[in-house]
PDB file of C-alpha atoms and ligand atoms in Angstrom:
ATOM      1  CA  UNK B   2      12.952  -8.497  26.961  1.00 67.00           C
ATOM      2  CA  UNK B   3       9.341  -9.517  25.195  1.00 80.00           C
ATOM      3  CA  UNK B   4       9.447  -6.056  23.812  1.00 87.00           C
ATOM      4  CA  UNK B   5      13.187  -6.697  21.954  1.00 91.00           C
ATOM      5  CA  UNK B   6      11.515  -9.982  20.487  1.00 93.00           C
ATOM      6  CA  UNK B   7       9.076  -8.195  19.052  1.00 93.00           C
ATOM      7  CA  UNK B   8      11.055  -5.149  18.164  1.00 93.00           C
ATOM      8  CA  UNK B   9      13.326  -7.330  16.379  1.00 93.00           C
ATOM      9  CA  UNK B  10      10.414  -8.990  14.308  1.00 93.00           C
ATOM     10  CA  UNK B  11       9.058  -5.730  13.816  1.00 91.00           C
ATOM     11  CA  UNK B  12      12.564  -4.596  12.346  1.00 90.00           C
ATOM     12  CA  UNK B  13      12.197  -7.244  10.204  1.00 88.00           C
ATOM     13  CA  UNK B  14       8.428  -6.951   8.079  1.00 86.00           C
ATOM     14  CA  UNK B  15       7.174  -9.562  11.205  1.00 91.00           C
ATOM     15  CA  UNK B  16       9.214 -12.911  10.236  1.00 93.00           C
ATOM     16  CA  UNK B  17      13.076 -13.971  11.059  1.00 93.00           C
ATOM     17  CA  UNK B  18      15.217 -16.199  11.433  1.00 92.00           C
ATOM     18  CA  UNK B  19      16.064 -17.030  14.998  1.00 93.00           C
ATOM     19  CA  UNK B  20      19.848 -16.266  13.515  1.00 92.00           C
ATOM     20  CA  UNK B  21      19.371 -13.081  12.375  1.00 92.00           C
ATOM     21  CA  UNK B  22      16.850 -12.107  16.038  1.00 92.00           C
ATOM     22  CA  UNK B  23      19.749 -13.533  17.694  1.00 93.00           C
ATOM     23  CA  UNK B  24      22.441 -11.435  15.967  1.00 92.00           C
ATOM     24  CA  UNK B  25      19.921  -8.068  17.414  1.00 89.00           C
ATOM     25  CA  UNK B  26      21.134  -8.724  20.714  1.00 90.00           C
ATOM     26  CA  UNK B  27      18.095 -10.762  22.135  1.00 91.00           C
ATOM     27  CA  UNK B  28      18.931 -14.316  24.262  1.00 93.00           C
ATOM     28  CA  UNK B  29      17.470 -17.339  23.442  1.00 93.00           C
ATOM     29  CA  UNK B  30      15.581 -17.186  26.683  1.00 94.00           C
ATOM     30  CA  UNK B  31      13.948 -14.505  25.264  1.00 94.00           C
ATOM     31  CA  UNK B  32      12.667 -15.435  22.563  1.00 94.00           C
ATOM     32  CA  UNK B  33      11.588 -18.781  23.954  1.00 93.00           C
ATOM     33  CA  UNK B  34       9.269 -16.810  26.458  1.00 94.00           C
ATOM     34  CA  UNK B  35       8.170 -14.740  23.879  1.00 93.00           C
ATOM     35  CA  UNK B  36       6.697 -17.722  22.163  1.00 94.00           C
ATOM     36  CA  UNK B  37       5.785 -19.118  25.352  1.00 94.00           C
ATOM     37  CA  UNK B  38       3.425 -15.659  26.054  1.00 93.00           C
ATOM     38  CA  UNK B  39       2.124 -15.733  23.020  1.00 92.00           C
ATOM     39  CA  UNK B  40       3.733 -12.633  21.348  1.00 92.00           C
ATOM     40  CA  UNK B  41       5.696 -14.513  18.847  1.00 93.00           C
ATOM     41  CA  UNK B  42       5.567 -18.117  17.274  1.00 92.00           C
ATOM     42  CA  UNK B  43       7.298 -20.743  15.366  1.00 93.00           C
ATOM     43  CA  UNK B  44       6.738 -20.412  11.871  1.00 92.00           C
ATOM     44  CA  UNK B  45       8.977 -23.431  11.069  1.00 91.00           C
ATOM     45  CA  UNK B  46      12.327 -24.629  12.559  1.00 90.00           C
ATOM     46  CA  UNK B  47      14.720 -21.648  13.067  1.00 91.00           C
ATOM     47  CA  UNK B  48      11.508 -19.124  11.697  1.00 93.00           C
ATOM     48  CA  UNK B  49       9.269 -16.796  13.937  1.00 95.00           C
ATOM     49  CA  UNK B  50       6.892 -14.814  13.273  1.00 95.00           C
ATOM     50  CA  UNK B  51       4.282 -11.963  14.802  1.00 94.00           C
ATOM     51  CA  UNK B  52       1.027 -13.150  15.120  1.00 87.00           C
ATOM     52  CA  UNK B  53      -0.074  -9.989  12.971  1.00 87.00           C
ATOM     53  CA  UNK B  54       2.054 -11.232   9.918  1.00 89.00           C
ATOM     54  CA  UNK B  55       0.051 -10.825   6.753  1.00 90.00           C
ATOM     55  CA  UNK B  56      -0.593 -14.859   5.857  1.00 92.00           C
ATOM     56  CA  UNK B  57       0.686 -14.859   2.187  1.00 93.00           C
ATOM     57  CA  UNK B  58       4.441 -13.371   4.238  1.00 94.00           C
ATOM     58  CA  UNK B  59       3.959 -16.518   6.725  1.00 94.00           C
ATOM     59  CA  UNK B  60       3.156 -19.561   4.298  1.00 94.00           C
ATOM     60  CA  UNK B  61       6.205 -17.962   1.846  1.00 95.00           C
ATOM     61  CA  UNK B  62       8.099 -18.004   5.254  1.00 94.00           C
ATOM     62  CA  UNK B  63       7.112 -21.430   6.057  1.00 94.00           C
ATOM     63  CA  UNK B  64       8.004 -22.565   2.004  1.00 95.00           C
ATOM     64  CA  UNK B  65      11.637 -20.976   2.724  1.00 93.00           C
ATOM     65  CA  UNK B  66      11.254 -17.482   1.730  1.00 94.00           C
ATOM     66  CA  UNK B  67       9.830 -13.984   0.371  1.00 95.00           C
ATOM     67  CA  UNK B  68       6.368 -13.529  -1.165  1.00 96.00           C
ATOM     68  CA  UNK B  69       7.000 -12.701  -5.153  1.00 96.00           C
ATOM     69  CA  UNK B  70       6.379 -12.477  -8.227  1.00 97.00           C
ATOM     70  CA  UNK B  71       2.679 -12.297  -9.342  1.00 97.00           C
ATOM     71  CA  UNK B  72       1.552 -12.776  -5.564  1.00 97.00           C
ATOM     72  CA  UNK B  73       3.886  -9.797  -4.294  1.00 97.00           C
ATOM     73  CA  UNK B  74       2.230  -8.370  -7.536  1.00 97.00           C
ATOM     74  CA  UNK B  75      -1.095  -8.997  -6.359  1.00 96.00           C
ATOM     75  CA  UNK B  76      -0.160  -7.698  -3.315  1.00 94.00           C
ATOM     76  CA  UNK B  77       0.984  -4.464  -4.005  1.00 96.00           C
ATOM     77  CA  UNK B  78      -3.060  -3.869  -5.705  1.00 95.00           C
ATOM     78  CA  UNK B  79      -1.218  -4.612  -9.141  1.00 96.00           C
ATOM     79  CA  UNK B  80      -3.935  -6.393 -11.519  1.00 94.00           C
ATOM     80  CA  UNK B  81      -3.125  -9.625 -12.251  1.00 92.00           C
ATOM     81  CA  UNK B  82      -4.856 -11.210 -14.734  1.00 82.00           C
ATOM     82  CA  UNK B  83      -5.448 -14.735 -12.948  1.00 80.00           C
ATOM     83  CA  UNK B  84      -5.816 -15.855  -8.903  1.00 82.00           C
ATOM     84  CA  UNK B  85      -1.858 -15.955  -8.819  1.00 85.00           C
ATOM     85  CA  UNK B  86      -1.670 -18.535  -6.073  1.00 92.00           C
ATOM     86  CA  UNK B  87       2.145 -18.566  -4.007  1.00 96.00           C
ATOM     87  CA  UNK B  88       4.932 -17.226  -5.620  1.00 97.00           C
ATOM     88  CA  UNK B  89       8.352 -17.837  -3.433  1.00 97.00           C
ATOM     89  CA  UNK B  90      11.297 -16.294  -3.627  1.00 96.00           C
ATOM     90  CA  UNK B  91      14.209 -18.273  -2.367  1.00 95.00           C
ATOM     91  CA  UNK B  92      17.665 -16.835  -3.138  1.00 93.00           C
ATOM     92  CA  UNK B  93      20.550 -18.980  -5.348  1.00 91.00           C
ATOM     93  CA  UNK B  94      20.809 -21.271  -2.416  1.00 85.00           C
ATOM     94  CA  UNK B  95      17.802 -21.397  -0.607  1.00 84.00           C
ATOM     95  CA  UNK B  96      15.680 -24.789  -0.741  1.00 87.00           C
ATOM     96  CA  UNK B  97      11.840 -25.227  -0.527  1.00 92.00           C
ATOM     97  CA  UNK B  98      10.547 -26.122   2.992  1.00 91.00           C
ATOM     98  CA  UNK B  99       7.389 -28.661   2.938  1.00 87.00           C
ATOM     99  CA  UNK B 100       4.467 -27.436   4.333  1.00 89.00           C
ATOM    100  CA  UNK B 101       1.136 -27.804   5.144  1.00 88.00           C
ATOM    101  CA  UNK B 102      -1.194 -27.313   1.426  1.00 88.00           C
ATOM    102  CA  UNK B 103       2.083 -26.111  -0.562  1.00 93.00           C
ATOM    103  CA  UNK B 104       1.541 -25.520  -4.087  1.00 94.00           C
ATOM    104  CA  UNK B 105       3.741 -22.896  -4.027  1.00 96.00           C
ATOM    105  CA  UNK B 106       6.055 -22.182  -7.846  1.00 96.00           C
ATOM    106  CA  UNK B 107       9.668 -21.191  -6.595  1.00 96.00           C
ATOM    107  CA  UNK B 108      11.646 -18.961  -8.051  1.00 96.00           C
ATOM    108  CA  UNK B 109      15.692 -18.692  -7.917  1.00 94.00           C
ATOM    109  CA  UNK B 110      18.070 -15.687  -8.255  1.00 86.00           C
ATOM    110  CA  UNK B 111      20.748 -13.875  -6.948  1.00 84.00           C
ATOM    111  CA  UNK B 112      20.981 -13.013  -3.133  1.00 84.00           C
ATOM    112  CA  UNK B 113      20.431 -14.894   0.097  1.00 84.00           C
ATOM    113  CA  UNK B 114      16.556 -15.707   0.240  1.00 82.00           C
ATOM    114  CA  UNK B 115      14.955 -13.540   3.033  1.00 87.00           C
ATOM    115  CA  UNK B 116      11.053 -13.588   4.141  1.00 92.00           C
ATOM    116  CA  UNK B 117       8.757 -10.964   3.731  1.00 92.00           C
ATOM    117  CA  UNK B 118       7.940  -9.499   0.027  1.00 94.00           C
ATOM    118  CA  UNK B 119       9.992  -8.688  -2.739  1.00 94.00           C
ATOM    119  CA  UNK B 120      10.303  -5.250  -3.777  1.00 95.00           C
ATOM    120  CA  UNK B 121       7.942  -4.493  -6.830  1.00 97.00           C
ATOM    121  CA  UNK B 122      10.108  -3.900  -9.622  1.00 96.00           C
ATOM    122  CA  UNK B 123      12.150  -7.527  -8.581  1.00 95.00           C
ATOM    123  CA  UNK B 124       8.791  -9.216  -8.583  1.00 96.00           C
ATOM    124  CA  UNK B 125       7.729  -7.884 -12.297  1.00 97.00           C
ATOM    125  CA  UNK B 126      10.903  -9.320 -13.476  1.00 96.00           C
ATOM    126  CA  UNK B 127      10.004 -12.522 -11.554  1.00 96.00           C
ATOM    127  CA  UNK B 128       6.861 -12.288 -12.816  1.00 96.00           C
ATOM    128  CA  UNK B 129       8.018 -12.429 -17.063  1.00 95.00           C
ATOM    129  CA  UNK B 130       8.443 -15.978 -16.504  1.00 93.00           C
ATOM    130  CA  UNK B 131       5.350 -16.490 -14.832  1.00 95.00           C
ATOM    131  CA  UNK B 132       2.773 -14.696 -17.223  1.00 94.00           C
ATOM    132  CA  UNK B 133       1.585 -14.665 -20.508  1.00 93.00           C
ATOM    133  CA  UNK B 134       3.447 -11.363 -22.794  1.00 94.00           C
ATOM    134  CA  UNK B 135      -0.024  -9.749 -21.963  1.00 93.00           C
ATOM    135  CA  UNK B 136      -0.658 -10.683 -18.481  1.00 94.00           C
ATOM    136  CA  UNK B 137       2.857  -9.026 -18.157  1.00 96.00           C
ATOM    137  CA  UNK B 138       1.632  -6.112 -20.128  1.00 96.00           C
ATOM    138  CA  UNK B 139      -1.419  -5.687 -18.047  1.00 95.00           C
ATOM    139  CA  UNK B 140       0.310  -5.978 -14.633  1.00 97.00           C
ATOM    140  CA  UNK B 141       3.496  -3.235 -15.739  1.00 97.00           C
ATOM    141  CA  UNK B 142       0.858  -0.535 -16.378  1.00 97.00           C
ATOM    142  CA  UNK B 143      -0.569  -1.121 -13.403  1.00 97.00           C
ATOM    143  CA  UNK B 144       2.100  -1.227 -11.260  1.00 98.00           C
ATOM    144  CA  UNK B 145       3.324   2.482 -13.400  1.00 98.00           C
ATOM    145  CA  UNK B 146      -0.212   3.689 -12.983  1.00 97.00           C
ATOM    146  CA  UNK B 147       0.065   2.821  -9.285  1.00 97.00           C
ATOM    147  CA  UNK B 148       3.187   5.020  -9.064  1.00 97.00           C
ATOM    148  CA  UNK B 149       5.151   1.506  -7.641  1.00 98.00           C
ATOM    149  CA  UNK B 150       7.747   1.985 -10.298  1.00 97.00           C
ATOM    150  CA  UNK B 151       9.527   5.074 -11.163  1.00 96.00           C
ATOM    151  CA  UNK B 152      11.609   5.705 -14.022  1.00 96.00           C
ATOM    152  CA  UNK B 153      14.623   4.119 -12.818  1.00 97.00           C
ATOM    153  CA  UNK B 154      12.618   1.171 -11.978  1.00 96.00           C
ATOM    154  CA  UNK B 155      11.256   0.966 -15.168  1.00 97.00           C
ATOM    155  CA  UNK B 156      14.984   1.126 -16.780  1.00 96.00           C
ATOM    156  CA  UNK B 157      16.093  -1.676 -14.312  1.00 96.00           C
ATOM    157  CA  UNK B 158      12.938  -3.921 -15.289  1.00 96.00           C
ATOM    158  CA  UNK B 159      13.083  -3.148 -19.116  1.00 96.00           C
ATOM    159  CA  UNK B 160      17.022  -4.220 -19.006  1.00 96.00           C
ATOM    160  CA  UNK B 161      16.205  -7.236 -17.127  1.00 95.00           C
ATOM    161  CA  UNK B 162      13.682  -8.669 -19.248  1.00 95.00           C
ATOM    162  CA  UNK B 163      14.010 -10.934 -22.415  1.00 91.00           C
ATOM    163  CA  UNK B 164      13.607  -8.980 -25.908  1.00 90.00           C
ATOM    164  CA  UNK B 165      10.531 -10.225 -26.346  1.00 87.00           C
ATOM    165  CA  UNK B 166       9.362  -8.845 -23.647  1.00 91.00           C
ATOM    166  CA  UNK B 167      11.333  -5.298 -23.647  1.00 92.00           C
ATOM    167  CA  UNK B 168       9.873  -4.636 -27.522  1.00 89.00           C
ATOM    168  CA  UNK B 169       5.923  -4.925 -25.472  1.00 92.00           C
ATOM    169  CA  UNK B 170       7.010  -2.009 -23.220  1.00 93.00           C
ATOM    170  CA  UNK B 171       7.410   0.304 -26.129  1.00 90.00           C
ATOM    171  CA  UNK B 172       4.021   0.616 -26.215  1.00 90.00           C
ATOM    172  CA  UNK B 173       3.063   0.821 -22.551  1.00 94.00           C
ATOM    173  CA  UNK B 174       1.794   3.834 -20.525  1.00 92.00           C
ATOM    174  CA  UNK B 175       1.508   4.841 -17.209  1.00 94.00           C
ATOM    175  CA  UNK B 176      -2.178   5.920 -17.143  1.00 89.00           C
ATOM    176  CA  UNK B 177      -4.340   2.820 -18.319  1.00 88.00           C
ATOM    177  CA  UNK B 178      -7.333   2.684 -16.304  1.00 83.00           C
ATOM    178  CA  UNK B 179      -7.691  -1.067 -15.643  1.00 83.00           C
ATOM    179  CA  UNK B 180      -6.468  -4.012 -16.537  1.00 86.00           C
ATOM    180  CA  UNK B 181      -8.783  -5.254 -19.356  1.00 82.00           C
ATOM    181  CA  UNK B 182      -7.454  -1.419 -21.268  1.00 84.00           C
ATOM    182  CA  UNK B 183      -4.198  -2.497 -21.247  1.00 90.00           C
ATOM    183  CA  UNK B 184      -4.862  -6.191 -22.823  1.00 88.00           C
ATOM    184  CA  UNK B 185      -7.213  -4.373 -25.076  1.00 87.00           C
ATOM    185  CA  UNK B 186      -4.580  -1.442 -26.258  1.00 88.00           C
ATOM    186  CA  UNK B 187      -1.861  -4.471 -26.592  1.00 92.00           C
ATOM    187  CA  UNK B 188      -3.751  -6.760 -28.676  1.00 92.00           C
ATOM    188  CA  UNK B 189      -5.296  -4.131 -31.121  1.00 90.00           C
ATOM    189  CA  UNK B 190      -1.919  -2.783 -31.352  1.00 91.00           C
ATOM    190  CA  UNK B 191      -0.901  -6.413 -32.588  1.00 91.00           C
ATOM    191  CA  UNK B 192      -3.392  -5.710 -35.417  1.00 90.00           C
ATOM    192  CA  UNK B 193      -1.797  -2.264 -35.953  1.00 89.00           C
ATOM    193  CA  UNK B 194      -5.158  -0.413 -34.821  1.00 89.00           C
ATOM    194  CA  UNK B 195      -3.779   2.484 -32.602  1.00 84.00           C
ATOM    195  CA  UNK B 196      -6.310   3.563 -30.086  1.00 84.00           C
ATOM    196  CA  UNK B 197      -6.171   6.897 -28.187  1.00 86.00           C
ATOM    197  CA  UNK B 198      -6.861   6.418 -24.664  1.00 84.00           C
ATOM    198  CA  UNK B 199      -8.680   8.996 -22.092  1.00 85.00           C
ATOM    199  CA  UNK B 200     -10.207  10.776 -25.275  1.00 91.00           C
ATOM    200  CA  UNK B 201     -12.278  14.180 -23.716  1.00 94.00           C
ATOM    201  CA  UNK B 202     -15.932  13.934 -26.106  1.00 94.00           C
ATOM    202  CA  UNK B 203     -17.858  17.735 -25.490  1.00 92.00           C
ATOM    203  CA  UNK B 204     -21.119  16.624 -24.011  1.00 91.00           C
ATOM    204  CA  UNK B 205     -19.752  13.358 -23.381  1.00 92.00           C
ATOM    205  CA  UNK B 206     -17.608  13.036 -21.149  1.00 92.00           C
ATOM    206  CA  UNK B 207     -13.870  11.307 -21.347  1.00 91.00           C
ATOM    207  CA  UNK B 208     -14.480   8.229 -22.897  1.00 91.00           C
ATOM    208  CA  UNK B 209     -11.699   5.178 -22.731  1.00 87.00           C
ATOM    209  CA  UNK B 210     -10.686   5.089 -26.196  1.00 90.00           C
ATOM    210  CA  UNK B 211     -11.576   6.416 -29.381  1.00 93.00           C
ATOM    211  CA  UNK B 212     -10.759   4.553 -32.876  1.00 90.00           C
ATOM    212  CA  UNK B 213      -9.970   5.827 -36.431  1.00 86.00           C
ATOM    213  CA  UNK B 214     -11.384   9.188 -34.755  1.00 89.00           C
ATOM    214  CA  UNK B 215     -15.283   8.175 -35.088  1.00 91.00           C
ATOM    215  CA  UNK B 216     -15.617   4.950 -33.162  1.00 94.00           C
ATOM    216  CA  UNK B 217     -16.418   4.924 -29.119  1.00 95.00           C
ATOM    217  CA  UNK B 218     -14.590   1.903 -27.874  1.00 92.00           C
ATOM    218  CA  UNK B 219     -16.012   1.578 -23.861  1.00 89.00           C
ATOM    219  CA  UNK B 220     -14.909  -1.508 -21.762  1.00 83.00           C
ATOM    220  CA  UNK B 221     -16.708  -1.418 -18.038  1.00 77.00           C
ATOM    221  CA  UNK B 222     -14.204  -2.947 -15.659  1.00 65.00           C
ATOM    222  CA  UNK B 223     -15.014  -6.159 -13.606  1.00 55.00           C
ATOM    223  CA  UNK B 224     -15.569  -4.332 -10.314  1.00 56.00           C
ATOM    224  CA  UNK B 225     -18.737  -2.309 -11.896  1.00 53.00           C
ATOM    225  CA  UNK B 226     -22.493  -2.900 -10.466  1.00 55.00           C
ATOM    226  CA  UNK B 227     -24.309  -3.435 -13.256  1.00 62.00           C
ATOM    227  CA  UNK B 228     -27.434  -2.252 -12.348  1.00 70.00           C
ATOM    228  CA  UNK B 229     -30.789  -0.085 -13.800  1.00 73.00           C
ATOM    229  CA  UNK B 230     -28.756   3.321 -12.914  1.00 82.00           C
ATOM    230  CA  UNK B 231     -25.596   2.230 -14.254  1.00 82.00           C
ATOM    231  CA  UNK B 232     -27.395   0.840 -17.421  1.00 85.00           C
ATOM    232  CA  UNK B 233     -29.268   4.219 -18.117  1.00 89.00           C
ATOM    233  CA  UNK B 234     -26.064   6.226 -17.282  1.00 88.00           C
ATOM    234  CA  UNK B 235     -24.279   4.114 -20.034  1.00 88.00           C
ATOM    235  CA  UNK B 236     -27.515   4.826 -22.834  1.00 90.00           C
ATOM    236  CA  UNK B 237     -27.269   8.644 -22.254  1.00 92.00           C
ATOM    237  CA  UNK B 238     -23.317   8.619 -22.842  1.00 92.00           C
ATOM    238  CA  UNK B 239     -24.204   6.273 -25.896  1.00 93.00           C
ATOM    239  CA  UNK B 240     -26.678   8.618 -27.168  1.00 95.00           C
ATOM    240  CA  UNK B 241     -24.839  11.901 -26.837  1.00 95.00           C
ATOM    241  CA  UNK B 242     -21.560  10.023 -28.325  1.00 95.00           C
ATOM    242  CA  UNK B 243     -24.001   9.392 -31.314  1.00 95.00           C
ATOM    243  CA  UNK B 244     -25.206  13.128 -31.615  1.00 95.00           C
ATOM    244  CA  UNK B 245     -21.522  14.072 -31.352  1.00 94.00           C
ATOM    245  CA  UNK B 246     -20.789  11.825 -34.647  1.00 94.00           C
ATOM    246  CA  UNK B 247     -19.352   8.488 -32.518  1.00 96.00           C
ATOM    247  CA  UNK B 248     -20.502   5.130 -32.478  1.00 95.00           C
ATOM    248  CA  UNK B 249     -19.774   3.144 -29.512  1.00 95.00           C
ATOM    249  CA  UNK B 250     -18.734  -0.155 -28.952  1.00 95.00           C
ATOM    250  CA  UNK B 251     -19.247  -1.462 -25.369  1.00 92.00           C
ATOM    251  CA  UNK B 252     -17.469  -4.297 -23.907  1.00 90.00           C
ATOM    252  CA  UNK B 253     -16.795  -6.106 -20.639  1.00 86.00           C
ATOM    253  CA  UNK B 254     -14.126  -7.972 -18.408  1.00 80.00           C
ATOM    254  CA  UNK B 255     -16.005 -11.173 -19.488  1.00 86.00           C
ATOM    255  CA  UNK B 256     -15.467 -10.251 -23.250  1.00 89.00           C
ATOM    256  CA  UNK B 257     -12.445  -9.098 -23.824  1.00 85.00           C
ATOM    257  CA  UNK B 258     -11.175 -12.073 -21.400  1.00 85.00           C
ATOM    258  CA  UNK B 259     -13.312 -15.075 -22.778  1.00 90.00           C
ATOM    259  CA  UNK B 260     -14.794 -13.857 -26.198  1.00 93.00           C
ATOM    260  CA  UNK B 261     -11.712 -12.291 -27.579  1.00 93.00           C
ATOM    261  CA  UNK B 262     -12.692 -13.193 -31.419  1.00 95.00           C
ATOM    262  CA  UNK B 263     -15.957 -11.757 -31.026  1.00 96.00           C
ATOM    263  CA  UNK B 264     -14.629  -8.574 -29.725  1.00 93.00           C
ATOM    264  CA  UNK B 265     -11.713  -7.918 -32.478  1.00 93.00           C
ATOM    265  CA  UNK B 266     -14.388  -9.230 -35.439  1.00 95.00           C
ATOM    266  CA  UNK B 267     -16.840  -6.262 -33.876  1.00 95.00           C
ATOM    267  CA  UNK B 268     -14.142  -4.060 -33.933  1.00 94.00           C
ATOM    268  CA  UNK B 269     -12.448  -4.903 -37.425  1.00 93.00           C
ATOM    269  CA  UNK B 270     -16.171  -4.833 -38.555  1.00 94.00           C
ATOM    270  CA  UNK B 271     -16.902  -1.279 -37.246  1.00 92.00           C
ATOM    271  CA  UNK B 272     -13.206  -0.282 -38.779  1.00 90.00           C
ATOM    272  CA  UNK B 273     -14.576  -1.186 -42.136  1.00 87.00           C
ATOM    273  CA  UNK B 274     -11.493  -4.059 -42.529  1.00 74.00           C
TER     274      UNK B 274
HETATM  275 ZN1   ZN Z  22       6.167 -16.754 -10.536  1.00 67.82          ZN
HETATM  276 ZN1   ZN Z  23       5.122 -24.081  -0.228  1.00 67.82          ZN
END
């Protein structure tokens, strides 16, 4: 009977209401002893859980519902722009559970709440309310880039978002490299500088964007080593962008986040405006 328990769990991404184990055709005894053996446990009244339950799943379980928006985001290996702390989806009618350290942001909408995580395209809608216009930027690429959202999920998101928002996707693409490209690509694009991203240079190499067709525009993600090797590498791509006719502007994930106005004056600068 343990093995239905868990079975039933399983069935159901590792959390359930006793209700809905119930309903599978397992007895209360069962899932008592389960508990009891240590297979299964109590996430809250009326919630159990698999021990192996990833804990973001668990503490939305224990709030009242599934893991979403940016966290589900997060989740997925979609860049989000900040630590996006617990995002909890809880149906039209569900109601937020106290728990132990909730700070969890709760989000409404149409369905019956159920636990695990929302599916990715739900939680980028979620997720409009929740970010800035380019935190929202940044994470849609990703997700596209990913391959999380196909076309049709794209059409569903698009249709669901506010105006605002819908205009931004007109300029998005599904092969940005990172994060910081995107916010980069978006906020030059408010300027109306057009960048072209992925740009082969001969002898070069493919660089991430090239401006007004003569400037190198290079921005090293967050997870990069700086180190001596990595520091050479980047002078030898420098110097054989300058012997092609580029000049190169290099940036990082500190800059573009924190310094924006030094970064856009460099550019504008370089761009002669
Ligand atoms: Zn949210
Ligand atoms: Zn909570």
């Amino acid at each position: 009977m343990t093995g239905r328990v868990v079975d039933a769990l399983e069935a159901r991404g590792g959390v359930a209401a006793a209700r809905d184990v119930l309903e599978s055709g397992v007895t209360r005894a069962a899932l008592a002893r389960a508990v009891r053996d240590g297979w299964a446990f109590r996430v809250r009244h009326g919630v159990y859980a698999l021990g192996r339950t990833s804990p973001a799943v668990l503490a939305a379980a224990a709030h009242g519902g599934a893991v979403a928006c940016v966290t589900a985001l997060a989740l997925a290996g979609i860049w989000v722009l900040a630590d996006p702390g617990l995002h909890v989806w809880l149906g039209d009618k569900g109601r937020a559970h106290q728990h132990p350290g909730c700070r969890c942001v709760d989000h409404h909408g149409e369905g019956r709440a159920t636990f695990g995580v929302v599916p990715v395209s739900d939680a980028l809608v979620q997720a409009a309310r929740c970010l800035s216009r380019e935190g929202f930027f940044a994470a849609y690429e990703s997700a596209w880039r990913l391959g999380l959202i196909g076309a049709a999920d794209r059409v569903a998101v698009r249709s669901a978002l506010p105006a605002r928002l819908r205009r931004v996707l007109d300029i998005a693409r599904g092969d940005a490299e990172s994060g910081l490209e995107s916010l980069l690509r978006l906020r030059l694009a408010d300027r109306g500088i057009r960048l072209d991203c992925q740009v082969p240079i001969p002898g070069v190499g493919r660089v991430d964007f090239v401006l007004a067709g003569r400037i190198v525009l290079e921005v090293d993600g967050r997870e990069n080593h700086d180190g001596p090797s990595k520091r050479h590498k980047d002078l030898v791509r420098d110097a054989a962008a300058a012997a092609a006719g580029y000049e190169t502007l290099r940036f990082d994930y500190a800059l573009v986040v924190y310094d924006w106005p030094l970064v856009e004056a460099a550019i504008l600068r370089r761009l002669g405006r």
